Amino acid sequence: MANPAEGQSTVGAAASGDRSVAALAALVGATLEVPDGFDTSTTVESLETVERAGNRSLTFVGAAKYARLLERSPALAAVVSADVPLTEAARARAILRVKSADHAMIAILERFAAPELLPEPGIDPSARIHPTAVIAPGARIGPCVTVGAGASIGARTALLDGVAVYQGARIGEDCVLHAHVVVRERCVIGNRVILASGVAIGTDGFGYRPSPDGRGIAKVPHIGNVLIEDDVEIGANSCVDRGKFGATRIGAGTKIDNLCQIGHNVRIGAHCVLAGQVGVAGSSVLEDYVVVGGQAGIAGHITIGRGARIGAQSGVAKSLAPGAEVLGSPAVDAREFRRFFAAQKSGRG
Amino acid sequence: MANPAEGQSTVGAAASGDRSVAALAALVGATLEVPDGFDTSTTVESLETVERAGNRSLTFVGAAKYARLLERSPALAAVVSADVPLTEAARARAILRVKSADHAMIAILERFAAPELLPEPGIDPSARIHPTAVIAPGARIGPCVTVGAGASIGARTALLDGVAVYQGARIGEDCVLHAHVVVRERCVIGNRVILASGVAIGTDGFGYRPSPDGRGIAKVPHIGNVLIEDDVEIGANSCVDRGKFGATRIGAGTKIDNLCQIGHNVRIGAHCVLAGQVGVAGSSVLEDYVVVGGQAGIAGHITIGRGARIGAQSGVAKSLAPGAEVLGSPAVDAREFRRFFAAQKSGRG
Amino acid sequence: MANPAEGQSTVGAAASGDRSVAALAALVGATLEVPDGFDTSTTVESLETVERAGNRSLTFVGAAKYARLLERSPALAAVVSADVPLTEAARARAILRVKSADHAMIAILERFAAPELLPEPGIDPSARIHPTAVIAPGARIGPCVTVGAGASIGARTALLDGVAVYQGARIGEDCVLHAHVVVRERCVIGNRVILASGVAIGTDGFGYRPSPDGRGIAKVPHIGNVLIEDDVEIGANSCVDRGKFGATRIGAGTKIDNLCQIGHNVRIGAHCVLAGQVGVAGSSVLEDYVVVGGQAGIAGHITIGRGARIGAQSGVAKSLAPGAEVLGSPAVDAREFRRFFAAQKSGRG
C-alpha cells in the first residue's frame, strides 16, 4: 500500500446507540432545522471538523469563521452554537441548534465512542498474582500482569498487558491502568483513576547527599509512598516519585498530561490541570484548581496558590498567590511579561 | 571489575562483508593513497573518531581541524573529504579520498553494523494473539507480545518483547516495534516504521470540559485514532495522542526523537525532523520538511509552514510562514533574536 | 471509600532494627535531652515533617524557622542541628542534638526503610533466557524478563517484571533494573547500577543524512553502544542513546533523574547530577561533578567543564569553563543573568 487510508478512522468499532440525525438532535436537546425533503432518520457515519467533513459526516460550528467554511462543505449535518449566524448556503443541510456546540460535542462523542475493550473480567493465566494479594470480583487482569505480596486491586479495575503492581500497593475500584504501568511498593490509588501506558508511580525520589568519603554522593532512602485520589488521570510515560517520608499526593479530579515529572513529596490539590512535559520539583505544593501550561517547570519547596495559572514553558521559582497568572522563565506577572515583550519588539526595551 | 571495558564496543557482532582497506575504498568510490609497503588487504577492526582511533581503526576527517589531529593519530586509515588539505604526517596511513567524508561514513557504518538480531519469524509461545487478529507470513512476534481482536500485523514486521497492539490496530510491513511499545485501538501504522522502546501510540488526547456540577472537569472522549505513514521513526518513550475525532497524523519519512509529545489531532507533514523532548499541542499543523530543535514547544491550533526551522527550546505560539526561522520563547525571527541578545550582552538593550 | 487514607504511609513494611528513641539517638551519635519522665525506650512509629508529625513521630529540624513550628507540634522526638536554638516549648519532647539534622536523617531513613522486596534469587519460569546467556549465581530474574543471546547478568543483580536485555548486553553485579527497563544490544552496565522503570538504554541515536534521491532523509546506522559505570542511577523513562561508533558513556556515581534524554556519543563524567527532564544533545562532554537543573538543555558537540553548574531550564549552546555557573536560555553567567533580570524588573533594562 502507499500510505494508510484515513477513511474509517472516525467510525466507532461498534454501534452504541441510535446515530440518526433526529436521535442526535434529541440527545443534545437541539432545535432541528432541515432543508426540504431531508430525511432525519439518515444515519451519521462520522464526526469531523468542518474542513474534513464528508457527505455522511456531522460537524461542529462554534464560531462564525467556521460558519463560512460550512457553506462549501458537503457535511450531512452540523451542530451550531446559538450565537453563530448562518447564511442560506450554510443551511443546506441539517442544522442542530444548541446553546454551545462545544458542550453538545461531548455527548455526541460519547455516543460514537467504541465501547472500551478491556480484558475480560477475571485473571489471565499468564498473570502472576502473589498468594497474599487480593483481587476484587469483576477485576480484569490482563496478560503478563504481576501483583505483588499484600497488594490489592479493587472491583472492576482493569490492569492491561504487563502492568506491574509491587508489594503492598492498593488500587481502588473502576480504574484503568494501561499497558506497562508500574505502581511501586505501598503506593495507594483511589477510584476511577486512569493511568496511560508507561506511567511510573512511586519511583524513588531524586535525593542525594555528599557521601561519607567526600568524593561522591549517597542516595537518600525514600520510604514514603504516592497517594492518588479519585478521578485522577495521568498521561503516558509520566512519573510520580514517592515521598522521602510521608506521601507525594495527587488530589481528586486532577488531570496530568503525558511525560510530566512530579517530584518527591509534591502535593497537588484537587481539579488541577497540568499539560504535557511539565515538571514539578520536590516538596512543592499546588493548591486546588491550578492550571499549568506545557513544558513549564515549578521549582522545589514553593507553594502555588489556588487557581493560579502558569503559562507554557514558564519557570516558576517563587511561591505564587492564589489566582496569580504568570508567564516566562523566570516567570513574572502575565501582563508585565506581555508589556515587556511588546516593548522589546518595538525597540524600546 | 573496576568499570566496564570499552575496547570491543565498535566491533560489529558479525561480519557483514569485506572490511579490508581496499574493499572499503571500493565501497565508497574513494581514491586510495597509501604509504610505501602498506598492505591494502589489512582488515579494519573498528570505526572511531580521530581522537580515539587505534592502530586498527578507520576514522573520518571532514574538516581541517580534524586533519591536524590526524597527524598524531595511530589510525590505520582515514576517509578524508576532497577539500581538506593533509600534511605529510597526516598521510602516514591509508587515505581514502572522497567527495564527502560524512556521506561515505554511512555506507561504511552499514558494512560494520551487526545484522539486526530480531526475533525469529513466527510467534513466540508466550505471545497472546487474538483469534480474529491477522499475522502476515514472516512476521516476528516476540515473547509476551499481545495482539488484540481484529488487529493486523504486516509481513516481516517484528514486535519485540511485550509489545501491546490493542484491538483493531493495523501495522504495516517491515516495521520494527521495540520492547514495550503500545499501539492503542484502531491506530494505523504504515510500512518500514521504527518505534523505539516505550513509545505510546494512540493515548487519549488531553481534552476536558467543565463538569456538569461546575466543580471539576469532565473527560472529552477521543474516538479518533493515529495514522503513521511509511518510513517514520519515533524515539524511545515518545507519545502520540489519538484524535478527538479524525486522526492525529505523522507524515511519510518524518523522524521524531526520544521523549517527544504529539498532541491530539496534530498533523505533521512528510520529512519533518523533531529533536528530543519537543512538544506539539493539540490540532496544530506542521507542513512538510519542518525542523524543530530539542525541547521546543509548539502551541495548539497553529500552522508551521513548509520548511520552517524552529530553534531548540523555542516556544512558538503563532503560525509561521513557510521557510521561517525562529528562536526564543516566545519565538521571534532568528536574526532579530540574535541581534536582541547581542545588544543585551553589550549593555545597550 | 472517599479518598485513600494516608496514615500508614510512612510505616516501613517490616522492622529492620530497634526504633526506640534511645536507639535512634545512639545510631546517629546524638546527645539526647528529654523532658522529665520521658521513656527513651518508646518506639518511633513514623518519620514526618514538622508540620505533619504526630505524637508517635520523629521529625527533623535543620533551621530556625522549623524550630518555631516545633513549639506547637505533638512530635514525640526531633533531631535538631547543633546551631539551631530551641525555646522551652520546643524542648517539650525528646531532642536528639546532632551536628547536622540532614545528615542524621539518612541513617534514620535507612533504619526505617522497608527491606527492598526484590524477586527471589533464581529465574522465574516465565522468563526467557537464551541458551548462550550467562546468569550469575544469586541473580534474581523476574516474570516475563528476556535475556538475549550472549548476554550476561552479574551476581545478585535483580531484573524485575518484563525487563528486556537484548543480545550481547552485559549487566554487572548488585544492580536493580525495575519493571520494563530495556537494555539494547551490546550495551555494558557496571555494578550497583539502579535503573528505574521504563529506562531505555542503547536506543539508536538520532542521526540522519539527506537521502540519495534528495527528497527525504536516510538513517545513519548507530553501531556503537552505551557504557554505564558503577553506582550510576537513572530515573524512570529516561533514555540514553547508543553511539554512532564508540560508546555513549555515563561516569561512575552519576545520578540522572526521570525523563532525561542523553544523546548519542555523549560522555558524562563521574559524580554528575542531572535533574528531571534534562536533555543533552549528541557528542557533548560533561566533565566530572557537573550539576544540571531541571529541564535544562545542552547543545551537541560542546564541553561542560568540571564542576560547572547549569540552572534549571537553561539552554547551553557553547562550551563552559570548569566551575562556570550559568542561567537562562541562551545561558549566560549566573550573576549577569540575575543583574539583567533585576534591571528589567525595575524598568531600567
mmCIF file of N, CA and C in Angstrom, chain A residues 126-168:
data_model
loop_
_atom_site.group_PDB
_atom_site.id
_atom_site.type_symbol
_atom_site.label_atom_id
_atom_site.label_comp_id
_atom_site.label_asym_id
_atom_site.label_seq_id
_atom_site.Cartn_x
_atom_site.Cartn_y
_atom_site.Cartn_z
ATOM 1 N N SER A 126 -1.560 -15.995 32.255
ATOM 2 C CA SER A 126 -0.146 -15.618 32.288
ATOM 3 C C SER A 126 0.160 -14.587 33.367
ATOM 4 N N ALA A 127 -0.854 -14.076 34.057
ATOM 5 C CA ALA A 127 -0.611 -13.094 35.118
ATOM 6 C C ALA A 127 -0.031 -13.797 36.348
ATOM 7 N N ARG A 128 0.776 -13.054 37.112
ATOM 8 C CA ARG A 128 1.368 -13.593 38.336
ATOM 9 C C ARG A 128 0.797 -12.848 39.527
ATOM 10 N N ILE A 129 -0.092 -13.478 40.259
ATOM 11 C CA ILE A 129 -0.727 -12.846 41.406
ATOM 12 C C ILE A 129 -0.165 -13.494 42.669
ATOM 13 N N HIS A 130 0.448 -12.723 43.541
ATOM 14 C CA HIS A 130 1.006 -13.287 44.770
ATOM 15 C C HIS A 130 -0.132 -13.858 45.621
ATOM 16 N N PRO A 131 0.122 -14.980 46.276
ATOM 17 C CA PRO A 131 -0.962 -15.605 47.068
ATOM 18 C C PRO A 131 -1.568 -14.677 48.116
ATOM 19 N N THR A 132 -0.812 -13.704 48.600
ATOM 20 C CA THR A 132 -1.354 -12.798 49.620
ATOM 21 C C THR A 132 -2.001 -11.551 49.031
ATOM 22 N N ALA A 133 -1.991 -11.412 47.693
ATOM 23 C CA ALA A 133 -2.656 -10.267 47.061
ATOM 24 C C ALA A 133 -4.162 -10.518 47.029
ATOM 25 N N VAL A 134 -4.932 -9.419 46.990
ATOM 26 C CA VAL A 134 -6.394 -9.535 46.969
ATOM 27 C C VAL A 134 -6.917 -8.908 45.683
ATOM 28 N N ILE A 135 -7.619 -9.711 44.883
ATOM 29 C CA ILE A 135 -8.197 -9.216 43.631
ATOM 30 C C ILE A 135 -9.708 -9.217 43.802
ATOM 31 N N ALA A 136 -10.332 -8.039 43.714
ATOM 32 C CA ALA A 136 -11.775 -7.955 43.956
ATOM 33 C C ALA A 136 -12.547 -8.561 42.783
ATOM 34 N N PRO A 137 -13.796 -8.942 43.056
ATOM 35 C CA PRO A 137 -14.626 -9.508 41.980
ATOM 36 C C PRO A 137 -14.792 -8.503 40.840
ATOM 37 N N GLY A 138 -14.783 -9.019 39.641
ATOM 38 C CA GLY A 138 -15.001 -8.165 38.486
ATOM 39 C C GLY A 138 -13.753 -7.469 37.990
ATOM 40 N N ALA A 139 -12.640 -7.595 38.693
ATOM 41 C CA ALA A 139 -11.398 -7.001 38.197
ATOM 42 C C ALA A 139 -10.965 -7.739 36.930
ATOM 43 N N ARG A 140 -10.267 -7.007 36.063
ATOM 44 C CA ARG A 140 -9.842 -7.546 34.766
ATOM 45 C C ARG A 140 -8.321 -7.522 34.738
ATOM 46 N N ILE A 141 -7.708 -8.671 34.866
ATOM 47 C CA ILE A 141 -6.254 -8.752 34.978
ATOM 48 C C ILE A 141 -5.710 -9.360 33.692
ATOM 49 N N GLY A 142 -5.010 -8.552 32.923
ATOM 50 C CA GLY A 142 -4.567 -8.954 31.595
ATOM 51 C C GLY A 142 -3.308 -9.799 31.597
ATOM 52 N N PRO A 143 -2.810 -10.096 30.399
ATOM 53 C CA PRO A 143 -1.636 -10.958 30.273
ATOM 54 C C PRO A 143 -0.373 -10.338 30.855
ATOM 55 N N CYS A 144 0.450 -11.195 31.452
ATOM 56 C CA CYS A 144 1.766 -10.801 31.956
ATOM 57 C C CYS A 144 1.711 -9.724 33.040
ATOM 58 N N VAL A 145 0.547 -9.517 33.627
ATOM 59 C CA VAL A 145 0.443 -8.601 34.761
ATOM 60 C C VAL A 145 1.056 -9.281 35.995
ATOM 61 N N THR A 146 1.693 -8.478 36.864
ATOM 62 C CA THR A 146 2.100 -9.026 38.161
ATOM 63 C C THR A 146 1.510 -8.176 39.280
ATOM 64 N N VAL A 147 1.070 -8.842 40.319
ATOM 65 C CA VAL A 147 0.558 -8.172 41.515
ATOM 66 C C VAL A 147 1.302 -8.766 42.705
ATOM 67 N N GLY A 148 2.024 -7.915 43.436
ATOM 68 C CA GLY A 148 2.941 -8.391 44.482
ATOM 69 C C GLY A 148 2.263 -8.722 45.796
ATOM 70 N N ALA A 149 3.070 -9.145 46.731
ATOM 71 C CA ALA A 149 2.596 -9.587 48.050
ATOM 72 C C ALA A 149 1.803 -8.496 48.740
ATOM 73 N N GLY A 150 0.636 -8.863 49.228
ATOM 74 C CA GLY A 150 -0.144 -7.938 50.030
ATOM 75 C C GLY A 150 -0.801 -6.814 49.256
ATOM 76 N N ALA A 151 -0.658 -6.794 47.945
ATOM 77 C CA ALA A 151 -1.290 -5.735 47.149
ATOM 78 C C ALA A 151 -2.773 -6.029 46.988
ATOM 79 N N SER A 152 -3.555 -4.985 46.672
ATOM 80 C CA SER A 152 -4.977 -5.211 46.445
ATOM 81 C C SER A 152 -5.455 -4.443 45.221
ATOM 82 N N ILE A 153 -6.399 -5.065 44.494
ATOM 83 C CA ILE A 153 -6.949 -4.500 43.265
ATOM 84 C C ILE A 153 -8.450 -4.444 43.439
ATOM 85 N N GLY A 154 -9.051 -3.225 43.244
ATOM 86 C CA GLY A 154 -10.462 -3.042 43.526
ATOM 87 C C GLY A 154 -11.391 -3.591 42.453
ATOM 88 N N ALA A 155 -12.655 -3.572 42.773
ATOM 89 C CA ALA A 155 -13.674 -4.139 41.894
ATOM 90 C C ALA A 155 -13.678 -3.440 40.535
ATOM 91 N N ARG A 156 -13.794 -4.248 39.510
ATOM 92 C CA ARG A 156 -13.935 -3.780 38.120
ATOM 93 C C ARG A 156 -12.713 -3.030 37.588
ATOM 94 N N THR A 157 -11.662 -2.956 38.348
ATOM 95 C CA THR A 157 -10.443 -2.297 37.844
ATOM 96 C C THR A 157 -9.768 -3.182 36.796
ATOM 97 N N ALA A 158 -9.259 -2.525 35.720
ATOM 98 C CA ALA A 158 -8.597 -3.259 34.639
ATOM 99 C C ALA A 158 -7.103 -2.970 34.663
ATOM 100 N N LEU A 159 -6.312 -4.031 34.685
ATOM 101 C CA LEU A 159 -4.855 -3.913 34.544
ATOM 102 C C LEU A 159 -4.487 -4.523 33.200
ATOM 103 N N LEU A 160 -4.022 -3.686 32.271
ATOM 104 C CA LEU A 160 -3.740 -4.206 30.936
ATOM 105 C C LEU A 160 -2.339 -4.830 30.862
ATOM 106 N N ASP A 161 -1.957 -5.209 29.684
ATOM 107 C CA ASP A 161 -0.767 -6.020 29.450
ATOM 108 C C ASP A 161 0.457 -5.557 30.230
ATOM 109 N N GLY A 162 0.987 -6.430 31.017
ATOM 110 C CA GLY A 162 2.282 -6.205 31.638
ATOM 111 C C GLY A 162 2.292 -5.190 32.754
ATOM 112 N N VAL A 163 1.143 -4.770 33.229
ATOM 113 C CA VAL A 163 1.139 -3.845 34.369
ATOM 114 C C VAL A 163 1.827 -4.526 35.563
ATOM 115 N N ALA A 164 2.662 -3.758 36.268
ATOM 116 C CA ALA A 164 3.377 -4.300 37.426
ATOM 117 C C ALA A 164 2.951 -3.547 38.676
ATOM 118 N N VAL A 165 2.324 -4.258 39.593
ATOM 119 C CA VAL A 165 1.909 -3.690 40.880
ATOM 120 C C VAL A 165 2.801 -4.316 41.950
ATOM 121 N N TYR A 166 3.645 -3.496 42.554
ATOM 122 C CA TYR A 166 4.616 -4.014 43.523
ATOM 123 C C TYR A 166 3.924 -4.303 44.870
ATOM 124 N N GLN A 167 4.723 -4.806 45.789
ATOM 125 C CA GLN A 167 4.208 -5.280 47.086
ATOM 126 C C GLN A 167 3.457 -4.182 47.840
ATOM 127 N N GLY A 168 2.325 -4.565 48.364
ATOM 128 C CA GLY A 168 1.618 -3.685 49.282
ATOM 129 C C GLY A 168 0.921 -2.503 48.636
#
